[in-house]
Coordinates of C-alpha atoms in Angstrom, one line a residue:
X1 CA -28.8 -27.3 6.5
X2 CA -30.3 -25.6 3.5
X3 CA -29.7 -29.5 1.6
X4 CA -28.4 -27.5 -1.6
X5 CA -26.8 -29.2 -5.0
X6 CA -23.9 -27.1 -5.6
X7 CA -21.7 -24.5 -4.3
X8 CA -20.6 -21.4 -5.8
X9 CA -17.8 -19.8 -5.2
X10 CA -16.9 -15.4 -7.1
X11 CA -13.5 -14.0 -6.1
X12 CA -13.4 -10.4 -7.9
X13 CA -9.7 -9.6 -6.6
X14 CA -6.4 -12.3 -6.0
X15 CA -6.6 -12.3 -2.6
X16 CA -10.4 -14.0 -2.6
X17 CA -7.9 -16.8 -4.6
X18 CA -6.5 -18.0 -1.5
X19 CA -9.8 -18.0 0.2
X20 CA -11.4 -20.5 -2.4
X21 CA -8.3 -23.0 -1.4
X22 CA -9.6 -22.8 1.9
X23 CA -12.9 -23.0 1.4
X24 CA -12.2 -26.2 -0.8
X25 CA -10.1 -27.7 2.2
X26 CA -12.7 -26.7 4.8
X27 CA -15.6 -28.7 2.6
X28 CA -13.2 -31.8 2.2
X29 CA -12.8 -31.6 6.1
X30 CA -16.2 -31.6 6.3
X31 CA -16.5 -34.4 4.2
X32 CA -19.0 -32.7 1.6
X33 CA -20.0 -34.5 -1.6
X34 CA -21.5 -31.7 -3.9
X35 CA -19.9 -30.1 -6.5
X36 CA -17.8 -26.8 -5.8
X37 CA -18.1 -23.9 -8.9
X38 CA -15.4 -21.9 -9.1
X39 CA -15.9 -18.0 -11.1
X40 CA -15.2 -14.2 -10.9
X41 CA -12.9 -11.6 -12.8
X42 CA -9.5 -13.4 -11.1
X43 CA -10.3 -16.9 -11.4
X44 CA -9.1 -19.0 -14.6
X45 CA -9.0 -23.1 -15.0
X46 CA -5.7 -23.3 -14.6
X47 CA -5.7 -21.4 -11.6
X48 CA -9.2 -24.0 -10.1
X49 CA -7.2 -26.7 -11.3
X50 CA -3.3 -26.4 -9.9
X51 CA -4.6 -24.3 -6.5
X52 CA -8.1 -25.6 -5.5
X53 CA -9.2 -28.6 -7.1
X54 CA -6.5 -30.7 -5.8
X55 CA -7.9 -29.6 -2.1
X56 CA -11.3 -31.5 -2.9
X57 CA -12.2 -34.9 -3.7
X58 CA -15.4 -34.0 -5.6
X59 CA -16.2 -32.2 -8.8
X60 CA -14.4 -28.6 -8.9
X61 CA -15.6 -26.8 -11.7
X62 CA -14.2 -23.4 -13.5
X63 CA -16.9 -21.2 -14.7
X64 CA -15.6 -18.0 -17.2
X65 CA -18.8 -16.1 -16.5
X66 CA -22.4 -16.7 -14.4
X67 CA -24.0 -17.1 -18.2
X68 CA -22.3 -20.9 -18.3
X69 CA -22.9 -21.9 -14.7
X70 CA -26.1 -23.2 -16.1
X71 CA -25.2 -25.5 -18.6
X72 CA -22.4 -26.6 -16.1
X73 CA -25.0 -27.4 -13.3
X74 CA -27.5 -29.1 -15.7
X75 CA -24.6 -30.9 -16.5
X76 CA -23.4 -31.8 -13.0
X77 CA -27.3 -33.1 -12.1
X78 CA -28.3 -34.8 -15.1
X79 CA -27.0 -38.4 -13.7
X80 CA -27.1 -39.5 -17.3
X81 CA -24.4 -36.7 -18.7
X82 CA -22.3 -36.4 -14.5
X83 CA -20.3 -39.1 -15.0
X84 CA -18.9 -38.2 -18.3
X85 CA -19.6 -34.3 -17.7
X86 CA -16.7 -34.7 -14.4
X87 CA -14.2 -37.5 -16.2
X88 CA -13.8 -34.8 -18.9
X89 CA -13.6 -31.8 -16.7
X90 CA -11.1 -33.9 -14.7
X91 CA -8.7 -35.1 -17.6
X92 CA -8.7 -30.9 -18.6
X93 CA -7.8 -30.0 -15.2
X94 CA -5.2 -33.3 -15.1
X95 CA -3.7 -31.9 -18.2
X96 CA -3.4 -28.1 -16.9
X97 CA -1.6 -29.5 -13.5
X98 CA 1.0 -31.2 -16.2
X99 CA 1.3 -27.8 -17.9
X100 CA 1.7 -25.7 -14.6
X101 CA 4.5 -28.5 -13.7
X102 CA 6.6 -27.9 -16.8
X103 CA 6.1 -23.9 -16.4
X104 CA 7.4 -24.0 -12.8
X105 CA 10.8 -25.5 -14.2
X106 CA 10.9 -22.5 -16.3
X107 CA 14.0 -20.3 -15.4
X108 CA 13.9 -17.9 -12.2
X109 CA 17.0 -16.4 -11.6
X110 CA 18.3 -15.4 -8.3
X111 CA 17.2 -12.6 -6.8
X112 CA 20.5 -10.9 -6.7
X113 CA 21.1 -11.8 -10.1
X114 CA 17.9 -9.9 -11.5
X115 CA 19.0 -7.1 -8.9
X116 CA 22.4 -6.8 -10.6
X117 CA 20.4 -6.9 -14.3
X118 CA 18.0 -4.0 -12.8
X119 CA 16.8 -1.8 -15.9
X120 CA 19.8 1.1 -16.6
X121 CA 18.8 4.7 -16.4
X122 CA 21.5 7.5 -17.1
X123 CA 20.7 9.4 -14.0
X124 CA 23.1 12.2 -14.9
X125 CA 21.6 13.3 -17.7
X126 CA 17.9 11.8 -17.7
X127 CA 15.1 14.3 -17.8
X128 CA 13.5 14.6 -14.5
X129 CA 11.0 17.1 -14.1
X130 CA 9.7 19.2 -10.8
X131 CA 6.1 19.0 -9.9
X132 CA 4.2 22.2 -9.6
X133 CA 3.1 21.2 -6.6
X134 CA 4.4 18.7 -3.8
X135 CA 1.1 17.8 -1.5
X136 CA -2.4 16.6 -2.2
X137 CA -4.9 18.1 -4.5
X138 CA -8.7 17.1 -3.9
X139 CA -11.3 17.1 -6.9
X140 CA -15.0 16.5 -4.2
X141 CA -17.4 16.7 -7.1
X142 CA -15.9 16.5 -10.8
X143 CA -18.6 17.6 -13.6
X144 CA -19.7 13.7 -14.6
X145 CA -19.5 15.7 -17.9
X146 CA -15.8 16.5 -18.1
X147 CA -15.2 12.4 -17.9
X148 CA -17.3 11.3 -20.5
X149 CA -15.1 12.3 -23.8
X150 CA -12.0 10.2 -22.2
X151 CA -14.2 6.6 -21.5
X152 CA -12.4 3.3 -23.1
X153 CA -16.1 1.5 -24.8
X154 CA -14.0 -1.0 -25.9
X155 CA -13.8 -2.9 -22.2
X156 CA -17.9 -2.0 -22.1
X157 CA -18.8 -4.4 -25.0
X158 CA -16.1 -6.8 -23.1
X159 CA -18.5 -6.7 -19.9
X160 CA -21.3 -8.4 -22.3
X161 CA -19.4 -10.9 -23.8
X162 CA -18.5 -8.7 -26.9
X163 CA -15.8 -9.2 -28.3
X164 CA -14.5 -6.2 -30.3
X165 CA -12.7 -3.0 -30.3
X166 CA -14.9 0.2 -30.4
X167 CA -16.4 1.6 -32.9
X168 CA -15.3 -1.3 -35.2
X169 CA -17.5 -3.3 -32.9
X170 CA -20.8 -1.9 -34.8
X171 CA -19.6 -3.1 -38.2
X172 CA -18.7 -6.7 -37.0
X173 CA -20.8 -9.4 -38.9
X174 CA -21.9 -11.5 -35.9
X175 CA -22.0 -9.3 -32.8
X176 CA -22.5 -5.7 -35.1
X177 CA -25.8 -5.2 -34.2
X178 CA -26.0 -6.4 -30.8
X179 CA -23.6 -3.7 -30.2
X180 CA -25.2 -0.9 -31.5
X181 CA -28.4 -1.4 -29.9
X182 CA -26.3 -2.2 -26.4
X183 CA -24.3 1.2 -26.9
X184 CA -27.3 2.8 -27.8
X185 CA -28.8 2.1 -24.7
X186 CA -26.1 2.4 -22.5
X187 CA -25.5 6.2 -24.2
X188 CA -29.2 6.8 -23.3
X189 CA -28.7 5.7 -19.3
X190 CA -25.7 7.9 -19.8
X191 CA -26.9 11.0 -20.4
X192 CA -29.2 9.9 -18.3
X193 CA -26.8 10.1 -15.1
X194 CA -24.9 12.5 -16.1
X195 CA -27.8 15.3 -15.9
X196 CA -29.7 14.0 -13.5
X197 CA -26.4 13.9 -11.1
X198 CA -27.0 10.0 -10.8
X199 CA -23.7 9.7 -9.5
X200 CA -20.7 11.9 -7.8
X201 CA -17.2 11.4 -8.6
X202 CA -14.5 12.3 -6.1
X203 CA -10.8 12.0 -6.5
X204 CA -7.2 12.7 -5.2
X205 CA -4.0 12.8 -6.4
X206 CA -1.1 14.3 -5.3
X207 CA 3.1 14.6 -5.4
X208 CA 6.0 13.8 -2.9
X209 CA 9.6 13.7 -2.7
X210 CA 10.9 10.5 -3.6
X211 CA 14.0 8.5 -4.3
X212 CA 15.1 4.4 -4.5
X213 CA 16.6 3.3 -0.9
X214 CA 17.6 -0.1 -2.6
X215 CA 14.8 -2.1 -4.0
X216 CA 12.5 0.5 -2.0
X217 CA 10.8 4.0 -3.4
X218 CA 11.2 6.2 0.0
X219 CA 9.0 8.7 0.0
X220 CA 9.9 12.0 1.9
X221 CA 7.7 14.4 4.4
X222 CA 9.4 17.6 2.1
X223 CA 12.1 18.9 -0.4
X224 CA 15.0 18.6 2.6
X225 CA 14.5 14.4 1.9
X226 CA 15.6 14.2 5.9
X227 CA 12.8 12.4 7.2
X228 CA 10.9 9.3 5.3
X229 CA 6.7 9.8 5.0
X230 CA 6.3 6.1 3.7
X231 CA 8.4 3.8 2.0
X232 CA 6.9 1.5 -0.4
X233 CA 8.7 -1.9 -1.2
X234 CA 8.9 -3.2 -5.3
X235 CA 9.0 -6.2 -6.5
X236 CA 11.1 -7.1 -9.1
X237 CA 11.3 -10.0 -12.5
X238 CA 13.2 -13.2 -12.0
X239 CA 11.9 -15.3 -14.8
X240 CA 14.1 -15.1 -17.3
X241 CA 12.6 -15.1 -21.0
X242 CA 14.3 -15.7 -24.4
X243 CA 16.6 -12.4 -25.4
X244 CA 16.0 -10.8 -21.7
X245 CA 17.9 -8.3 -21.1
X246 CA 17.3 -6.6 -17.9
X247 CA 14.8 -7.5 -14.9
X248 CA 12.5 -4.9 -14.0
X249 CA 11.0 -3.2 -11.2
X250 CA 8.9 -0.4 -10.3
X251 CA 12.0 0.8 -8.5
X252 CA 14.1 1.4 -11.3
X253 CA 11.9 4.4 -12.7
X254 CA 12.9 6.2 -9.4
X255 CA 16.2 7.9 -9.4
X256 CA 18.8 6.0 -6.4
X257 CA 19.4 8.3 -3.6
X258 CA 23.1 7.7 -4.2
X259 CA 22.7 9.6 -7.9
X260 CA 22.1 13.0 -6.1
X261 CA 19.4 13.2 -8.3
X262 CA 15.8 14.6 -6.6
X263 CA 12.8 12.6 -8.1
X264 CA 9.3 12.6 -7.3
X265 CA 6.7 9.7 -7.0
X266 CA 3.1 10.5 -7.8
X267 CA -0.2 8.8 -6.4
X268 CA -4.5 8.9 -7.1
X269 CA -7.6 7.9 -5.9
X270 CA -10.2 8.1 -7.9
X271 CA -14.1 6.9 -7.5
X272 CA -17.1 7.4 -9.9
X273 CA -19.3 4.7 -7.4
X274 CA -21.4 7.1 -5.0
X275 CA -25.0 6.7 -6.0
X276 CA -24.3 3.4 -7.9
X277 CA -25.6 1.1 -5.5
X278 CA -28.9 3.4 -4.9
X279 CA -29.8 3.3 -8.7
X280 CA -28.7 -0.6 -9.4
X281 CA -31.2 -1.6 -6.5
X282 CA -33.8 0.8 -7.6
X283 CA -33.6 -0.4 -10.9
X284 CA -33.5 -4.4 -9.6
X285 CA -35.5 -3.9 -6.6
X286 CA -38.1 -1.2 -7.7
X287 CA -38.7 -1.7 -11.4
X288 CA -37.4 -5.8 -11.6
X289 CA -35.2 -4.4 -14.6
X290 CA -31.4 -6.1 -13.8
X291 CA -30.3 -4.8 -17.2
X292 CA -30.0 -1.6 -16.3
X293 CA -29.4 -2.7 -12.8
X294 CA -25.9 -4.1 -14.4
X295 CA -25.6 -1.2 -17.1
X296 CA -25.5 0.9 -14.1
X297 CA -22.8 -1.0 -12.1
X298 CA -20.4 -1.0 -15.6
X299 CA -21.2 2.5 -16.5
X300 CA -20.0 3.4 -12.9
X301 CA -16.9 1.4 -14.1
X302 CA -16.4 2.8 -17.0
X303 CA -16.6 6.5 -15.4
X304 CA -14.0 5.4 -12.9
X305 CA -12.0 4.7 -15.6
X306 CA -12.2 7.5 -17.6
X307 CA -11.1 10.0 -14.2
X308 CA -8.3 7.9 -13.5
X309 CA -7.6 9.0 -17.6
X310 CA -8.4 12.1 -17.1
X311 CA -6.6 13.2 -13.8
X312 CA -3.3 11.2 -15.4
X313 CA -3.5 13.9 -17.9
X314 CA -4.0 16.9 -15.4
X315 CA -0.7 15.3 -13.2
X316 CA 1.2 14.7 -16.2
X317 CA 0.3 18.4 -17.3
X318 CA 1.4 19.5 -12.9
X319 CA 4.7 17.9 -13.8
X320 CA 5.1 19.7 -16.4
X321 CA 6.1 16.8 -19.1
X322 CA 2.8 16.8 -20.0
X323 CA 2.1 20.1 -20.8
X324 CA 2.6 19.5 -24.6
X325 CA 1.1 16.3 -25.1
X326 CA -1.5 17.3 -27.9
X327 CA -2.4 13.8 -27.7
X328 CA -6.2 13.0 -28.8
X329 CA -8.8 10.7 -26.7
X330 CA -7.7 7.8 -28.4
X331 CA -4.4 8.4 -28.1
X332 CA -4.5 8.7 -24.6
X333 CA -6.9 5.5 -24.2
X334 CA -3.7 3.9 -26.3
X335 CA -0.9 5.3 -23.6
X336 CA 1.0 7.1 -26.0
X337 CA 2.3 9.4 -23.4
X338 CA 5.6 9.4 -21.0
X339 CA 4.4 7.6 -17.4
X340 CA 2.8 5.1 -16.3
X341 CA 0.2 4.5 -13.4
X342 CA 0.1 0.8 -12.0
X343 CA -2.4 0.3 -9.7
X344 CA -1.5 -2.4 -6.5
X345 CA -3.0 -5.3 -7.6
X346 CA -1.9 -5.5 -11.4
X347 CA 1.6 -7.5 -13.2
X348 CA 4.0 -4.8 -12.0
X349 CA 3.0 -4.4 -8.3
X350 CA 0.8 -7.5 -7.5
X351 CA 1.0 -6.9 -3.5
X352 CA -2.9 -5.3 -2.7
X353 CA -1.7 -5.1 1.1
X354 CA 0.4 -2.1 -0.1
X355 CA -2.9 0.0 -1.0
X356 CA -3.3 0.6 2.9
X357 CA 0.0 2.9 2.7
X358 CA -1.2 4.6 -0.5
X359 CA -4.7 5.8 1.1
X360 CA -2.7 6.7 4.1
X361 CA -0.6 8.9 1.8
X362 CA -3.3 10.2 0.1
X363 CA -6.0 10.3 3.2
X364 CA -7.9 8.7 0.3
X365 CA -11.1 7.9 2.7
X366 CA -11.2 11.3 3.8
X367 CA -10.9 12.7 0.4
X368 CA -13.1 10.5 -1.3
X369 CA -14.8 8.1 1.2
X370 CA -13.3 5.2 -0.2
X371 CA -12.1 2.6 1.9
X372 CA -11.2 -0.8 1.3
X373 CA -12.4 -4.1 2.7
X374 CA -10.2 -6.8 4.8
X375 CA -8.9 -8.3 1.4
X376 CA -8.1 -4.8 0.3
X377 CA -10.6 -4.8 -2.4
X378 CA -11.9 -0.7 -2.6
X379 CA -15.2 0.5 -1.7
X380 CA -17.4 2.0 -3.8
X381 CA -16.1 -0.7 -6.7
X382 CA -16.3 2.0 -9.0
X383 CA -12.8 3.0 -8.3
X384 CA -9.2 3.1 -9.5
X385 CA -6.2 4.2 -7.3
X386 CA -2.3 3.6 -7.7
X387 CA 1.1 5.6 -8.3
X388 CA 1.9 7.8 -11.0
X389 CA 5.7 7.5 -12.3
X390 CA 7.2 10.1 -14.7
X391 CA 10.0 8.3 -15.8
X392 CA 11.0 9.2 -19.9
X393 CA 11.5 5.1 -20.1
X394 CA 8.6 3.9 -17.7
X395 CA 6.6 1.2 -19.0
X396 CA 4.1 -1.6 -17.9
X397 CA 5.6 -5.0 -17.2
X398 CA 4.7 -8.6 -15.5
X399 CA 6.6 -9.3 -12.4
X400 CA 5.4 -12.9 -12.8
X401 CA 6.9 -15.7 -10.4
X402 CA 9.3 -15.1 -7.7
X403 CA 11.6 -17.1 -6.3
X404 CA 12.2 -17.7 -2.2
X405 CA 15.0 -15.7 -2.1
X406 CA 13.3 -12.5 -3.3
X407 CA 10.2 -13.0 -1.1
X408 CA 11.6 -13.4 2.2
X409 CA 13.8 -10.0 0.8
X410 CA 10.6 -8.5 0.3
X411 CA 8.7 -9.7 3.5
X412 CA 11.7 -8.5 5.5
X413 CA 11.3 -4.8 4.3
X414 CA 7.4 -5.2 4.4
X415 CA 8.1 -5.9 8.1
X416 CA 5.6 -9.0 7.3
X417 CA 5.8 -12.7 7.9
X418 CA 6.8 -14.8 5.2
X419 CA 3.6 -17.0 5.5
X420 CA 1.6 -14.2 5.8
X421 CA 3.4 -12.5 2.8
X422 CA 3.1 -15.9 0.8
X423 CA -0.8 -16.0 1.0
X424 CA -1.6 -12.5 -0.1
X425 CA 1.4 -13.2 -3.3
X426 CA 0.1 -17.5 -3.9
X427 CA -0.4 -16.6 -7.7
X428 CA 3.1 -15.2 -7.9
X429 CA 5.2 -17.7 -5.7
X430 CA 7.5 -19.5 -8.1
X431 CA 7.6 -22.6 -5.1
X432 CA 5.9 -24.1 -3.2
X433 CA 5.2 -22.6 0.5
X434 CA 6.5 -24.7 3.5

C-alpha cells in the first residue's frame, strides 16, 4: 500500500537471520517485484547469498553498512545502470553459493568422534580454585567513573568506519586526523555523561557449584552438589582442520563429576544502557543533531564493554586466581589473564536461547532490568552478559558447523525440537534441515 521501491531488511543478532529467509519467502509468495536489501552487524554476502537470496526471484542485495545503501539503491533505480548493477551482484552471489558448496564437503567428524578427541585436562592435579563467595553479588549504580580507564577505543573508531587500532589510529596517514577530531569529541560527550550522571550502569555476577554431567555443565543449588539449579548444554567442534588435535567445548573447562573434583562455573550481567535512549532522542528529536545521537548509542556500548572488563577482573580477583594479576589496561583489553567469558551468542556457545537460563540464574532483570526480547536479543542494548570459566587452559574457540548427529544430541538435552533447535542454530548446521 505505501507503493515503495525497495525493501530493507537490519538483523543485529543470528536469530533475525532466519527471519530475513522468511521474510524473502513471504515476498516471493506474495509475488513482489522490488528489490530486497539485506544489512546489520550479523549479516555478510555470503550469508544473503547461500540463505536468502535463493528464496527470491528478484534482486537481493547485501549492504556492509546504511552508508552504501545509497549508491546501491541509485544503482537499483537508475534503469540505465539495473540491468548490469543485478547481473553483477548475481554472478558474486552465484560464485559465493559455489564456495559455500565446496566448504560444506569440508570434514565434520562424528559427533562421538569429536567427543572421544574432547580437550585433556589433568583433573588430579589441575589448579582449581574456590570462590570467595558462592551466590549473587549486585553492583545497582557503579561510578560511570570507575569504567572509563578499562574502555577498548579501538572497536569505537570501528563503529565509524575507522579502521585502526587505538592510539596508532591518530598517526595513520589517511584516517589520522579524522580520528583525532572523532575521539576528541566523543572524550568531550564523555565527560560529559559521566558527571552529569547521563547514564546508570547496573550489573551482576555471581558463583555456583558446578561440574560436567557429560557434554553438560550442571550447576548445583549448594556445596553438597545433591540437587541441580540449572544445567546448561555445550556444544562442541566437529570440523576437523589441518593438525587438529582435539575438539573443543565449553564443557571441557569444567571438571567431570566422575573426577571427584568440585569446580565452579561463573556468570554476569552487565548494562551501561539506562538513560541512553533518553539522550539519543533528545539529541535527534530535540536539537536534530544524530551525531551525537549515534555517539551516544556507541559510547553506551563502549561503557558496557568496559564493566563486563572490569567486573571480569573483580570475579577473577573473588576466585582468588586473579588476585595477582598486576596486569595493565591494555593488558587486560589484550586477555592476558587465566579465564574466559563467552557470551551466548558468540563461536564457542552460539545458542542465544540459552541466555533465558543465565538471567534466570542470575535474576538478571531484577538486578539490572534487563530483559531480552522474543529473539533473545538484551534490552537496554548497551549490555553484555555470559559465563565466567576459571579454567588454567580455557580459551576462546569457533564451534563452527555441526553435524546431525550432534544436534539432535544437543536438542534432546535442551528438551527442544529438532526443527525448532535448527532455526535458532541455521548458521551453524553443517546440513541441510529436512
Amino acid at each position: 500500500s505505501e507503493k515503495v521501491d525497495v525493501l530493507g531488511l537490519s538483523g543485529l543478532i543470528t536469530p533475525s537471520l532466519d527471519e530475513m529467509t522468511q521474510v524473502a519467502k513471504e515476498m516471493n509468495r506474495r509475488n513482489f517485484k522490488i528489490p530486497l536489501l539485506i544489512g546489520g552487524a550479523t549479516t555478510s554476502a555470503k550469508h544473503t547469498a547461500v540463505k536468502i537470496a535463493p528464496h527470491y526471484q528478484q534482486p537481493v542485495f547485501h549492504v556492509v553498512d546504511a552508508s552504501l545503501s545509497v549508491p546501491v539503491v541509485e544503482g537499483l533505480l537508475d534503469p540505465a545502470r539495473k540491468g548490469e548493477f543485478v547481473t553483477k551482484n548475481s554472478e558474486s552471489q552465484n560464485r559465493d553459493r559455489a564456495t559455500y558448496e565446496h566448504m560444506q564437503k569440508k570434514t565434520l567428524v562424528p559427533f562421538a568422534d569429536a567427543c572421544a578427541r574432547r580437550h585433556q585436562t589433568d583433573w588430579k592435579n589441575v589448579s582449581i580454585e574456590k570462590p570467595a563467595f558462592t551466590g549473587l553479588k549486585v553492583l545497582s549504580d557503579l561510578p560511570l567513573e570507575t569504567l572509563v580507564p578499562y574502555i577498548d577505543w579501538s572497536p569505537f573508531f570501528q563503529t565509524w568506519e575507522l579502521r585502526g587500532k587505538y592510539p596508532k589510529i591518530f598517526d595513520d596517514e589517511v584516517v589520522g586526523v579524522e580520528a583525532k577530531k572523532l575521539y576528541g569529541d566523543a572524550r568531550t560527550l564523555l565527560d560529559r555523561i559521566v558527571s552529569e550522571k547521563l547514564l546508570t550502569a547496573k550489573g551482576v555476577y555471581g558463583f555456583w557449584p558446578a561440574n560436567a554431567v557429560g557434554e553438560d555443565v550442571v550447576v548445583y543449588t549448594d556445596e553438597s552438589r545433591q540437587t541441580v539449579l540449572e544445567r546448561f548444554p555445550m556444544l562442541r567442534q566437529q570440523w576437523e582442520r589441518q593438525g587438529q588435535k582435539d575438539f573443543r567445548s565449553l564443557v571441557d573447562y569444567v571438571a567431570p563429576v566422575e573426577s571427584g573434583r568440585n569446580d565452579y562455573l561463573g556468570g554476569f550481567a552487565v548494562t551501561t544502557g539506562w538513560g541512553c535512549d533518553e539522550l539519543a532522542n533528545h539529541f535527534l528529536n530535540d536539537l536534530n543533531d544524530d551525531y551525537q545521537s549515534i555517539m551516544t548509542k556507541a559510547l553506551a556500548d563502549r561503557l558496557a564493554e568496559a564493566f563486563a572488563e572490569y567486573l571480569h577482573m573483580e570475579a577473577r580477583k573473588a576466585w582468588g586466581f586473579g588476585l595477582q594479576e598486576g596486569l595493565t589496561v591494555e593488558q587486560l583489553i589484550d586477555e592476558e589473564y587465566r579465564g574466559i567469558r563467552p557470551a551466548y551468542g558468540y563461536p564457542a556457545c552460539p545458542d542465544h536461547t540459552e541466555k533465558t537460563k543465565l538471567f534466570e540464574l542470575l535474576d538478571a532483570t531484577k538486578h539490572t532490568g534487563l530483559t531480552l526480547t522474543e529473539s533473545f536479543a538484551m534490552y537496554p542494548a548497551a549490555a553484555v552478559s555470559g559465563l565466567y570459566f576459571g579454567h588454567p587452559e580455557a580459551r576462546y574457540f569457533t564451534v563452527d558447523k555441526i553435524t546431525r548427529d550432534q544436534a539432535e544430541d544437543y536438542a534432546s538435552r535442551k528438551q527442544m525440537p529438532l526443527e525448532t533447535l535448527e532455526r535458532w542454530l541455521s548458521p551453524n548446521l553443517g546440513y541441510e534441515p529436512a
